[in-house]
Coordinates of C-alpha atoms in Angstrom, one line a residue:
Chain A
M1 CA 0.0 0.0 0.0
R2 CA 2.8 2.3 0.9
F3 CA 4.4 1.5 -2.5
V4 CA 1.2 2.5 -4.3
R5 CA 1.0 5.8 -2.4
R6 CA 4.6 6.8 -2.4
Y7 CA 5.7 5.5 -5.8
L8 CA 3.0 4.3 -8.2
A9 CA 0.4 7.0 -7.7
P10 CA 2.8 10.0 -8.3
R11 CA 4.3 8.2 -11.3
L12 CA 0.9 7.6 -12.8
I13 CA -0.2 11.2 -12.2
Q14 CA 3.0 12.3 -13.9
Y15 CA 2.3 10.0 -16.8
V16 CA -1.2 11.5 -17.3
L17 CA 0.2 15.0 -17.0
V18 CA 2.9 14.4 -19.5
V19 CA 0.4 13.0 -22.0
I20 CA -2.0 15.9 -21.5
L21 CA 0.7 18.5 -21.7
G22 CA 2.2 16.9 -24.8
V23 CA -1.1 16.6 -26.6
T24 CA -2.0 20.1 -25.7
V25 CA 1.2 21.5 -27.1
I26 CA 0.6 19.5 -30.3
F27 CA -2.9 20.9 -30.5
F28 CA -1.9 24.5 -29.9
I29 CA 1.3 24.9 -32.0
P30 CA -0.5 24.9 -35.4
R31 CA -3.2 27.3 -34.0
F32 CA -0.7 29.9 -32.9
L33 CA 1.3 29.9 -36.1
P34 CA 0.4 32.2 -38.9
S35 CA -0.2 29.6 -41.6
D36 CA -3.6 28.0 -42.1
P37 CA -3.7 24.2 -42.5
V38 CA -6.8 24.2 -44.6
E39 CA -5.3 26.7 -47.0
A40 CA -2.1 24.6 -47.1
Q41 CA -4.1 21.5 -48.0
I42 CA -6.0 23.3 -50.7
N43 CA -2.7 24.5 -52.2
T44 CA -1.4 20.9 -52.1
I45 CA -4.5 19.6 -54.0
Q46 CA -4.2 22.4 -56.5
A47 CA -0.4 21.8 -56.9
M48 CA -1.2 18.3 -58.0
G49 CA -2.0 19.8 -61.3
T50 CA -5.7 19.5 -61.8
L51 CA -7.7 22.6 -62.4
V52 CA -10.5 22.6 -59.9
D53 CA -13.5 24.9 -60.3
P54 CA -13.8 27.6 -57.7
A55 CA -17.2 26.4 -56.3
A56 CA -15.7 23.0 -55.6
V57 CA -12.7 24.6 -53.8
E58 CA -15.1 26.6 -51.7
E59 CA -17.0 23.5 -50.8
T60 CA -13.8 21.6 -50.0
I61 CA -12.7 24.4 -47.7
A62 CA -16.0 24.4 -45.9
I63 CA -15.9 20.6 -45.5
L64 CA -12.3 20.7 -44.2
R65 CA -13.1 23.4 -41.8
E66 CA -16.0 21.5 -40.5
M67 CA -13.9 18.3 -40.2
Y68 CA -11.2 20.0 -38.2
G69 CA -14.0 21.9 -36.3
L70 CA -12.3 25.2 -37.2
D71 CA -15.7 26.9 -37.4
K72 CA -16.2 26.4 -33.7
G73 CA -14.5 28.0 -30.7
L74 CA -11.1 27.1 -29.5
L75 CA -12.3 25.2 -26.4
N76 CA -14.8 23.3 -28.5
Q77 CA -12.0 22.3 -30.9
Y78 CA -9.8 21.2 -28.1
V79 CA -12.5 18.9 -26.6
S80 CA -13.3 17.3 -29.9
F81 CA -9.6 16.8 -30.6
W82 CA -9.4 14.7 -27.5
G83 CA -12.6 12.9 -28.6
R84 CA -10.9 12.0 -31.9
L85 CA -7.8 10.9 -30.1
F86 CA -9.7 8.4 -28.0
T87 CA -11.4 6.9 -31.0
G88 CA -8.0 6.9 -32.8
D89 CA -9.5 8.8 -35.7
F90 CA -7.1 11.4 -37.2
G91 CA -9.0 11.7 -40.5
P92 CA -7.9 10.6 -44.0
S93 CA -4.3 11.0 -45.2
L94 CA -3.7 13.3 -48.0
Y95 CA -0.6 11.5 -49.2
L96 CA -2.5 8.3 -49.9
F97 CA -5.9 10.0 -50.1
P98 CA -8.7 7.9 -48.7
T99 CA -6.6 5.7 -46.4
P100 CA -7.1 6.7 -42.8
V101 CA -4.1 8.0 -41.0
S102 CA -4.5 5.5 -38.2
Q103 CA -4.1 2.6 -40.6
L104 CA -0.9 4.0 -42.1
I105 CA 0.5 4.5 -38.6
R106 CA -0.5 1.0 -37.6
Q107 CA 1.4 -0.4 -40.6
S108 CA 4.6 1.5 -39.8
L109 CA 4.7 1.4 -36.1
P110 CA 5.9 -2.3 -35.8
W111 CA 8.9 -1.5 -37.9
T112 CA 9.9 1.4 -35.8
I113 CA 9.3 -0.3 -32.5
G114 CA 11.2 -3.4 -33.7
L115 CA 14.2 -1.2 -34.7
L116 CA 14.2 1.0 -31.7
L117 CA 13.7 -1.7 -29.2
T118 CA 16.5 -4.0 -30.4
T119 CA 19.0 -1.2 -31.0
T120 CA 18.3 0.5 -27.7
V121 CA 18.7 -2.7 -25.8
L122 CA 21.8 -3.8 -27.7
G123 CA 23.4 -0.3 -27.6
W124 CA 22.7 0.0 -23.9
I125 CA 24.2 -3.4 -23.0
L126 CA 27.2 -3.0 -25.3
G127 CA 27.9 0.5 -24.2
N128 CA 27.6 -0.2 -20.5
I129 CA 29.8 -3.3 -20.6
L130 CA 32.6 -1.6 -22.6
G131 CA 32.3 1.6 -20.6
G132 CA 32.3 -0.2 -17.3
L133 CA 35.5 -2.1 -18.4
A134 CA 37.1 1.1 -19.6
G135 CA 36.3 2.8 -16.3
Y136 CA 37.6 -0.1 -14.2
F137 CA 40.6 -1.3 -16.1
T138 CA 42.1 2.1 -17.1
R139 CA 45.4 0.7 -18.3
S140 CA 44.2 -1.7 -21.0
K141 CA 45.4 -0.7 -24.5
I142 CA 42.4 -2.2 -26.4
L143 CA 39.9 -0.4 -24.1
K144 CA 41.7 2.9 -24.8
I145 CA 41.3 2.4 -28.5
V146 CA 37.6 1.6 -28.0
D147 CA 37.4 4.8 -25.9
G148 CA 38.9 6.8 -28.7
I149 CA 36.3 5.4 -31.2
A150 CA 33.5 6.1 -28.8
M151 CA 34.7 9.7 -28.3
F152 CA 34.7 10.1 -32.0
V153 CA 31.2 8.6 -32.6
R154 CA 29.5 10.1 -29.5
P155 CA 29.1 13.7 -30.8
M156 CA 27.8 12.7 -34.2
P157 CA 24.3 13.6 -35.1
Y158 CA 22.1 10.7 -36.2
Y159 CA 21.9 11.9 -39.8
I160 CA 25.6 12.4 -40.4
L161 CA 26.5 9.0 -39.0
A162 CA 23.9 7.2 -41.1
L163 CA 25.0 9.1 -44.1
I164 CA 28.7 8.1 -43.6
L165 CA 27.7 4.5 -43.1
I166 CA 25.6 4.5 -46.2
I167 CA 28.4 6.1 -48.3
F168 CA 30.9 3.5 -47.1
F169 CA 28.9 0.3 -46.9
A170 CA 26.3 0.8 -49.7
Y171 CA 27.9 3.0 -52.3
L172 CA 31.7 2.5 -52.1
L173 CA 31.5 -1.2 -50.9
P174 CA 28.1 -2.4 -51.9
I175 CA 27.7 -5.0 -49.2
F176 CA 24.3 -3.7 -47.9
P177 CA 21.3 -2.4 -49.7
L178 CA 20.9 1.4 -50.1
G179 CA 17.6 1.4 -48.2
G180 CA 14.1 0.0 -47.7
G181 CA 12.9 -2.6 -45.3
F182 CA 12.7 -5.6 -47.7
P183 CA 13.4 -6.2 -51.4
I184 CA 10.9 -4.8 -53.9
G185 CA 8.4 -7.4 -55.0
V186 CA 8.9 -9.7 -52.0
R187 CA 5.8 -10.6 -50.1
L188 CA 6.2 -10.7 -46.4
S189 CA 5.8 -14.2 -45.2
L190 CA 7.2 -16.4 -42.4
S191 CA 10.2 -18.0 -44.2
W192 CA 13.9 -18.1 -43.6
S193 CA 14.8 -16.2 -46.9
V194 CA 12.4 -13.4 -46.2
F195 CA 13.7 -13.1 -42.6
K196 CA 17.3 -13.0 -43.9
D197 CA 16.3 -10.2 -46.4
I198 CA 14.7 -8.2 -43.6
L199 CA 17.8 -8.6 -41.4
R200 CA 20.1 -7.6 -44.3
H201 CA 18.0 -4.4 -44.9
A202 CA 17.8 -3.6 -41.2
F203 CA 21.6 -4.0 -40.6
L204 CA 22.9 -0.6 -41.5
P205 CA 20.1 1.5 -39.8
A206 CA 20.4 -0.7 -36.8
M207 CA 24.2 -0.4 -36.8
S208 CA 24.1 3.4 -36.9
L209 CA 21.6 3.5 -33.9
V210 CA 23.5 0.8 -31.9
L211 CA 26.9 2.6 -32.5
L212 CA 25.5 5.9 -31.3
S213 CA 23.7 4.7 -28.3
A214 CA 26.6 2.4 -27.3
A215 CA 29.0 5.4 -27.6
V216 CA 26.8 7.6 -25.5
N217 CA 26.4 4.9 -22.8
H218 CA 30.1 4.1 -23.0
Q219 CA 31.1 7.6 -22.2
T220 CA 28.8 8.2 -19.2
M221 CA 29.3 4.7 -17.8
R222 CA 33.1 5.1 -17.9
L223 CA 32.8 8.3 -15.7
I224 CA 30.3 6.7 -13.3
V225 CA 32.5 3.6 -12.9
Q226 CA 35.5 5.7 -12.3
S227 CA 33.8 7.4 -9.4
V228 CA 32.2 4.3 -7.9
K229 CA 35.7 2.6 -8.0
D230 CA 36.9 5.2 -5.4
E231 CA 34.1 4.4 -2.9
D232 CA 35.0 3.0 0.5
Y233 CA 33.1 -0.3 0.1
I234 CA 35.2 -1.2 -3.0
R235 CA 38.4 -0.5 -1.0
Y236 CA 37.1 -2.7 1.9
A237 CA 36.2 -5.5 -0.6
K238 CA 39.7 -5.3 -2.0
I239 CA 41.3 -5.5 1.5
G240 CA 38.9 -8.3 2.3
N241 CA 40.5 -10.2 -0.6
V242 CA 37.3 -10.5 -2.7
K243 CA 38.0 -11.7 -6.2
E244 CA 38.6 -8.9 -8.7
R245 CA 36.0 -10.3 -11.0
T246 CA 33.4 -10.4 -8.2
I247 CA 34.2 -6.8 -7.2
F248 CA 33.8 -5.7 -10.8
S249 CA 30.5 -7.5 -11.6
R250 CA 28.8 -7.5 -8.2
Y251 CA 29.9 -4.2 -6.6
V252 CA 31.0 -1.8 -9.2
M253 CA 28.8 -2.6 -12.2
R254 CA 25.6 -3.2 -10.3
N255 CA 25.8 0.1 -8.5
A256 CA 26.9 2.0 -11.6
L257 CA 24.0 0.7 -13.7
L258 CA 21.3 2.3 -11.6
P259 CA 21.9 5.9 -12.9
Q260 CA 22.2 4.4 -16.4
I261 CA 18.6 3.1 -16.1
T262 CA 17.5 6.6 -15.2
G263 CA 19.6 7.9 -18.1
L264 CA 17.7 5.5 -20.4
T265 CA 14.4 7.1 -19.4
L266 CA 15.8 10.6 -20.0
T267 CA 17.2 9.9 -23.4
L268 CA 14.3 7.8 -24.8
G269 CA 12.8 10.8 -26.5
V270 CA 16.0 11.7 -28.1
M271 CA 16.6 8.2 -29.3
F272 CA 13.1 8.0 -30.7
G273 CA 13.8 11.1 -32.7
G274 CA 17.1 9.6 -33.8
A275 CA 15.4 6.4 -35.0
L276 CA 13.0 8.6 -37.1
I277 CA 15.9 10.4 -38.6
T278 CA 17.8 7.2 -39.3
E279 CA 14.7 5.7 -41.0
I280 CA 14.5 8.7 -43.3
V281 CA 18.1 8.2 -44.4
F282 CA 17.6 4.5 -45.1
A283 CA 14.0 4.8 -46.4
Y284 CA 13.2 2.2 -43.7
P285 CA 9.4 1.6 -43.8
G286 CA 8.7 2.9 -40.3
I287 CA 7.2 6.0 -38.7
G288 CA 10.2 8.1 -39.7
T289 CA 9.8 7.5 -43.4
L290 CA 6.0 8.0 -43.1
L291 CA 6.7 11.3 -41.4
Y292 CA 9.1 12.2 -44.3
Q293 CA 6.4 11.4 -46.8
A294 CA 4.0 13.5 -44.8
I295 CA 6.4 16.4 -44.8
L296 CA 7.0 16.2 -48.6
T297 CA 3.3 16.2 -49.3
S298 CA 2.3 18.6 -46.5
D299 CA 0.0 16.0 -45.1
Y300 CA -1.2 17.8 -42.1
N301 CA -3.5 15.0 -40.7
L302 CA -0.7 12.5 -40.9
I303 CA 1.8 14.7 -39.1
M304 CA -0.7 15.4 -36.3
G305 CA -1.5 11.7 -36.0
I306 CA 2.2 10.7 -35.9
S307 CA 3.1 13.3 -33.3
T308 CA 0.3 12.5 -31.0
I309 CA 0.8 8.7 -31.2
S310 CA 4.6 9.1 -30.7
I311 CA 4.2 11.2 -27.6
I312 CA 1.8 8.7 -26.1
A313 CA 4.1 5.8 -27.1
I314 CA 7.1 7.4 -25.5
A315 CA 5.4 8.4 -22.3
T316 CA 4.1 4.8 -22.0
G317 CA 7.5 3.4 -22.6
L318 CA 8.9 5.6 -19.9
L319 CA 6.2 4.5 -17.5
L320 CA 7.1 0.9 -18.1
I321 CA 10.8 1.4 -17.5
D322 CA 10.0 3.3 -14.3
L323 CA 7.7 0.6 -13.1
L324 CA 10.4 -2.0 -13.7
Y325 CA 13.0 0.1 -11.9
P326 CA 12.4 -1.6 -8.5
L327 CA 13.5 -4.9 -10.0
F328 CA 17.0 -3.5 -10.5
D329 CA 17.2 -1.4 -7.3
P330 CA 16.7 -3.6 -4.2
R331 CA 16.4 -0.4 -2.1
I332 CA 12.9 0.2 -3.6
K333 CA 10.7 -2.7 -2.8
F334 CA 7.2 -3.8 -3.8
K335 CA 5.2 -4.3 -0.7
Chain B
M1 CA 44.8 32.9 -18.0
K2 CA 45.8 30.3 -15.5
T3 CA 42.6 28.4 -16.2
L4 CA 43.3 28.4 -19.9
R5 CA 46.9 27.1 -19.4
E6 CA 45.5 24.3 -17.2
L7 CA 42.9 23.5 -19.8
F8 CA 45.5 23.4 -22.6
K9 CA 47.4 20.7 -20.6
D10 CA 44.5 18.4 -21.6
R11 CA 45.2 17.1 -25.1
R12 CA 41.5 16.8 -25.8
F13 CA 41.0 20.5 -25.1
S14 CA 44.0 21.6 -27.2
F15 CA 42.8 19.6 -30.2
G16 CA 39.2 20.8 -29.9
A17 CA 40.3 24.4 -29.4
V18 CA 42.6 24.3 -32.4
V19 CA 39.9 22.9 -34.7
M20 CA 37.4 25.5 -33.4
C21 CA 40.0 28.3 -34.2
V22 CA 40.4 27.0 -37.7
L23 CA 36.7 27.0 -38.2
A24 CA 36.4 30.5 -36.8
V25 CA 39.1 31.6 -39.2
L26 CA 37.1 30.0 -42.0
A27 CA 34.0 31.9 -40.9
F28 CA 35.9 35.1 -40.7
I29 CA 37.4 35.0 -44.2
T30 CA 33.9 35.1 -45.7
L31 CA 34.5 38.9 -45.6
F32 CA 37.1 38.5 -48.4
S33 CA 35.1 36.0 -50.5
P34 CA 35.5 36.6 -54.2
Y35 CA 32.1 35.1 -54.9
D36 CA 28.5 35.7 -53.7
P37 CA 27.5 32.3 -52.2
T38 CA 23.9 32.6 -53.4
E39 CA 24.8 33.1 -57.1
W40 CA 24.9 30.3 -59.5
H41 CA 27.2 29.7 -62.5
V42 CA 30.0 32.0 -61.4
V43 CA 32.8 29.4 -62.0
P44 CA 33.1 26.4 -64.4
R45 CA 31.0 23.4 -63.2
D46 CA 32.2 20.1 -61.8
M47 CA 35.9 20.9 -61.5
A48 CA 38.1 18.7 -59.3
P49 CA 40.1 20.4 -56.5
S50 CA 42.9 22.6 -57.8
W51 CA 45.0 25.6 -56.7
E52 CA 42.5 27.9 -58.2
H53 CA 39.5 26.2 -56.6
L54 CA 40.8 24.6 -53.4
L55 CA 37.9 22.2 -53.0
G56 CA 36.7 22.1 -56.5
T57 CA 33.4 23.4 -57.9
N58 CA 29.9 21.9 -57.9
S59 CA 27.3 21.3 -60.5
M60 CA 25.6 24.6 -59.8
G61 CA 28.8 26.4 -60.8
Q62 CA 29.9 27.5 -57.3
D63 CA 33.2 27.3 -55.6
V64 CA 32.9 24.6 -52.9
F65 CA 35.5 26.1 -50.6
W66 CA 34.0 29.6 -50.5
R67 CA 30.5 28.3 -50.2
M68 CA 31.7 26.1 -47.3
T69 CA 33.2 29.2 -45.5
F70 CA 29.8 30.8 -45.6
A71 CA 28.1 27.6 -44.5
V72 CA 30.4 27.4 -41.5
R73 CA 29.8 31.1 -40.6
N74 CA 26.0 30.8 -40.8
S75 CA 25.8 27.5 -38.9
L76 CA 28.2 28.7 -36.2
L77 CA 26.3 31.9 -35.9
V78 CA 22.9 30.2 -35.6
A79 CA 24.3 27.8 -33.0
F80 CA 26.0 30.5 -31.0
L81 CA 23.0 32.8 -30.8
A82 CA 20.5 30.0 -30.2
S83 CA 22.6 28.6 -27.4
T84 CA 22.9 32.0 -25.8
I85 CA 19.1 32.5 -25.8
S86 CA 18.6 28.9 -24.5
R87 CA 21.1 29.4 -21.7
V88 CA 19.5 32.8 -20.7
I89 CA 16.2 31.0 -20.3
A90 CA 17.8 28.2 -18.4
V91 CA 19.5 30.5 -15.9
A92 CA 16.4 32.7 -15.5
V93 CA 14.0 29.8 -14.9
G94 CA 16.6 27.9 -12.7
L95 CA 17.1 31.0 -10.6
V96 CA 13.5 31.7 -10.1
A97 CA 12.6 28.1 -9.4
G98 CA 15.4 27.6 -7.0
Y99 CA 15.2 30.9 -5.2
C100 CA 11.4 31.2 -4.9
G101 CA 10.6 27.6 -4.3
G102 CA 7.1 26.4 -3.4
I103 CA 4.4 26.3 -6.0
V104 CA 6.4 28.4 -8.6
D105 CA 9.2 25.8 -8.4
R106 CA 6.8 22.9 -8.8
V107 CA 5.0 24.3 -11.8
L108 CA 8.3 25.3 -13.6
M109 CA 9.8 21.9 -12.9
L110 CA 6.8 20.1 -14.2
I111 CA 6.9 22.1 -17.5
G112 CA 10.7 21.4 -17.7
D113 CA 10.3 17.7 -17.0
T114 CA 7.5 17.3 -19.5
S115 CA 9.5 18.9 -22.2
L116 CA 12.4 16.6 -21.5
V117 CA 10.2 13.7 -22.4
I118 CA 8.5 15.0 -25.5
P119 CA 10.5 14.2 -28.6
V120 CA 12.0 17.6 -29.6
F121 CA 12.5 16.4 -33.2
L122 CA 8.8 16.0 -33.8
I123 CA 7.9 19.3 -32.4
L124 CA 10.6 21.0 -34.5
V125 CA 9.3 19.3 -37.6
L126 CA 5.7 20.3 -36.8
I127 CA 6.7 24.0 -36.3
A128 CA 9.1 24.0 -39.3
M129 CA 6.4 22.6 -41.6
L130 CA 3.9 25.3 -40.6
V131 CA 6.4 28.2 -40.7
K132 CA 7.4 27.0 -44.2
R133 CA 11.1 27.2 -45.0
L134 CA 12.9 28.3 -41.9
D135 CA 15.3 31.2 -42.3
L136 CA 18.3 32.0 -40.0
V137 CA 16.3 34.2 -37.6
T138 CA 13.5 31.7 -37.1
M139 CA 16.0 29.0 -36.6
V140 CA 17.8 31.0 -33.9
L141 CA 14.5 31.6 -32.1
L142 CA 13.3 28.0 -32.5
F143 CA 16.5 26.4 -31.3
G144 CA 16.8 29.0 -28.6
L145 CA 13.5 28.0 -27.1
I146 CA 14.4 24.4 -26.6
G147 CA 17.1 22.6 -24.7
W148 CA 17.0 24.6 -21.5
P149 CA 15.1 22.2 -19.1
W150 CA 18.2 20.0 -18.5
D151 CA 20.3 23.0 -17.4
T152 CA 17.5 24.4 -15.4
R153 CA 17.5 21.3 -13.3
L154 CA 21.2 21.6 -12.6
I155 CA 21.1 25.3 -11.8
R156 CA 18.1 25.0 -9.6
S157 CA 19.7 22.3 -7.5
Q158 CA 22.8 24.4 -7.2
I159 CA 20.8 27.4 -6.1
L160 CA 18.9 25.3 -3.6
S161 CA 22.1 24.4 -1.9
L162 CA 23.6 27.9 -2.1
R163 CA 20.5 29.3 -0.6
E164 CA 21.2 27.5 2.6
R165 CA 24.8 28.5 2.9
E166 CA 26.1 30.9 5.5
F167 CA 27.0 33.7 3.2
T168 CA 23.4 33.9 2.0
Y169 CA 22.2 34.5 5.5
T170 CA 25.0 37.0 6.1
A171 CA 24.0 38.8 2.9
I172 CA 20.3 38.9 3.8
L173 CA 21.0 40.1 7.3
S174 CA 23.3 42.8 6.0
R175 CA 20.5 43.9 3.7
T176 CA 22.2 43.1 0.4
P177 CA 19.7 43.6 -2.4
T178 CA 18.5 40.3 -3.9
R179 CA 19.7 41.4 -7.3
K180 CA 23.2 41.9 -6.0
L181 CA 23.2 38.7 -4.1
I182 CA 22.3 36.7 -7.2
F183 CA 24.6 38.5 -9.6
N184 CA 27.6 38.9 -7.4
E185 CA 27.4 35.8 -5.2
Y186 CA 25.5 33.1 -7.0
F187 CA 26.6 33.7 -10.6
P188 CA 30.2 32.6 -10.2
F189 CA 28.9 29.2 -9.1
I190 CA 26.5 28.9 -12.0
I191 CA 28.6 30.2 -15.0
P192 CA 30.9 27.1 -15.2
L193 CA 27.9 24.8 -15.2
V194 CA 26.4 26.7 -18.1
L195 CA 29.6 26.8 -20.1
A196 CA 29.9 23.1 -20.7
T197 CA 26.2 22.7 -21.7
F198 CA 26.4 25.8 -23.8
I199 CA 28.9 24.0 -26.1
N200 CA 26.7 20.8 -26.1
H201 CA 23.7 22.8 -27.2
M202 CA 25.7 24.4 -30.0
A203 CA 26.5 20.9 -31.3
F204 CA 22.9 20.0 -31.0
V205 CA 21.8 23.0 -33.0
V206 CA 24.3 22.5 -35.8
G207 CA 23.2 18.8 -36.0
M208 CA 19.5 19.7 -36.0
E209 CA 20.0 22.3 -38.6
I210 CA 21.6 19.8 -40.9
T211 CA 18.8 17.3 -40.2
L212 CA 16.0 19.8 -40.9
A213 CA 17.8 21.0 -44.1
L214 CA 18.2 17.4 -45.3
I215 CA 14.5 16.7 -45.0
G216 CA 13.8 19.9 -46.8
L217 CA 12.4 22.1 -44.1
T218 CA 14.8 25.0 -44.1
D219 CA 15.5 27.7 -46.7
L220 CA 18.0 26.1 -48.9
T221 CA 19.1 29.3 -50.6
I222 CA 20.9 30.4 -47.5
P223 CA 24.3 28.6 -47.3
T224 CA 24.5 26.5 -44.1
L225 CA 26.1 23.2 -43.6
G226 CA 22.8 21.4 -43.9
A227 CA 21.8 23.3 -47.1
M228 CA 25.2 22.5 -48.6
L229 CA 24.8 18.8 -47.9
Q230 CA 21.2 18.8 -49.2
W231 CA 22.3 20.2 -52.6
A232 CA 25.1 17.8 -52.9
I233 CA 22.8 14.8 -52.1
S234 CA 20.0 16.0 -54.4
Y235 CA 22.4 16.4 -57.3
Q236 CA 23.6 12.8 -56.7
A237 CA 27.2 14.1 -56.2
I238 CA 28.5 10.7 -55.2
L239 CA 27.1 8.9 -58.2
L240 CA 28.6 11.6 -60.5
G241 CA 32.0 11.1 -58.8
L242 CA 32.0 14.7 -57.4
W243 CA 33.3 13.4 -54.0
W244 CA 34.7 16.8 -52.9
W245 CA 31.3 18.4 -53.0
L246 CA 29.9 15.9 -50.6
F247 CA 32.9 15.4 -48.4
A248 CA 33.6 19.1 -47.8
P249 CA 30.4 19.7 -45.7
I250 CA 30.6 16.2 -44.1
G251 CA 34.3 16.7 -43.1
V252 CA 33.6 20.2 -41.7
A253 CA 30.6 19.0 -39.8
V254 CA 32.3 16.0 -38.3
S255 CA 35.3 17.9 -37.2
L256 CA 33.1 20.6 -35.7
F257 CA 31.1 18.0 -33.7
V258 CA 34.2 16.2 -32.4
A259 CA 35.9 19.5 -31.5
L260 CA 32.9 20.8 -29.6
Y261 CA 32.5 17.5 -27.8
L262 CA 36.1 17.3 -26.7
V263 CA 36.1 20.9 -25.5
S264 CA 32.9 20.4 -23.5
V265 CA 34.2 17.1 -22.0
S266 CA 37.5 18.6 -20.9
I267 CA 35.8 21.6 -19.4
S268 CA 33.5 19.4 -17.3
V269 CA 36.4 17.3 -16.3
Y270 CA 38.3 20.4 -15.3
L271 CA 35.3 21.6 -13.2
D272 CA 34.9 18.2 -11.5
P273 CA 36.7 18.6 -8.2
R274 CA 37.5 14.9 -8.0
A275 CA 39.4 15.0 -11.2
R276 CA 41.2 18.2 -10.1
I277 CA 42.6 16.4 -7.1
Q278 CA 43.8 13.5 -9.4
R279 CA 45.4 16.0 -11.7
V280 CA 47.2 17.8 -8.9
G281 CA 48.3 14.4 -7.4
A282 CA 49.6 13.2 -10.7
R283 CA 52.0 16.1 -11.1

């Protein structure tokens, strides 16, 4: 009971607040900016080349305004925005006209979640192990080289790293495909060859994400381990003749990992953005590429849908990590 | 001066600082540029690097080297101004939250924590799409308005501890005005904190500018690192074998990021008292 009151309830309240604030920001940004989404859509339709007669344009404007509820007051619009959110209805996409936005998102979301989940976990584990070793065994030559590489990769923005990888491993040495999630013309089915193709296409985008997240974790973990190493209890363990390996894995790593779990929650938003950017570079069929299409075609509905879903997805992910936190930290106990 | 000499003992700092100086020189010599960076067809097209054109020319008939100098200048300028705005917000909010406490503190921290969670990239895309073609001024404002919550947290916790120190009580009892207390007594503690993250935010801004330019959301007629890359990619520079056109912006961008990171790391190591003891002990 104490756990619920002290830990669970505040965390849930925070979750709800974050979602509300995020969705509110998304709702208000377009309304405080000078450009009119309806006009933008009309321009898009007209830019497609067909000559539309003015009466039809007027009618379309009226319909669009009604659909967005722009003819009602701001408060009214806000309430109906939430209503649409709960039913998962973001209207039709302009880019693939009558297809509902929710269906497009549903098709792309698994790709992004798959990519983000594997790369985050891999990068986190790899970075923390290497960083922990580098912080503990400061004299090793190999670890110093790894440290140098991490220092070089760490400040790269997602786009540049992905670009460099694609230039080297797809143009200059054509080992991997230039982009996409699977070869054109292949139907997705449960067979080994399709699975192999998917892996081959996912390799470069996954590698750029893993490299970056491993480098980030490596650099922070090294610093944390260096400071944990100087703690008194480590000194006592050494005097008490505890094996070096046990000290490293049980006492140093386990304590140093706790702030890294917190760090994971703080960087999840950045990593999600990074995954979107990487997908755009590799034309990987996830949310990022969908977003790029939406930007190219000024598909307002699709962008609103993607932004809202993403914020809710990230907030939920963070909530899950936070709820799992007591499993790692014995000082917080479920009671 | 002494601080600088100490910092230069760190090889990472010296390397980063030298690269930054080179980039600053590049930005400065735009004043003597023989070409207008926005004009097309001023030099022969698709020439390989030579003495006349240090980094060759591109398919639009521009000199890559001089265009790059303008790109470096604009990108650095945007990054510097945006980071300044962002740090000012961070310091102001952190001071108010830490010093006032109570409900003000709670509300400000809630806003800060929430914006830490929201994916900044999406919000930027949303705004950039509606503003239509970001120019330099909008970019400065946009990037200036983000990235402060993290610092605010640090500053606030620093202020919270300073507020309970002896000298604060002495100052209040001797009727020092709050303004003077904050500027003269608290600022020396806060400035170093801000310095390291200032550099981080600069790197973030340059990277975000490149990203937004590459997905076509900024004004590509203004030469920035992102715009330069975007032109090179959309003209298929690498397929045409014009490697210098693509590698010039990538090379500059990569060295800029690495330099900024190394400088910020060595500054924060310098500020960490633990590391300072080690340094003194090692000598």
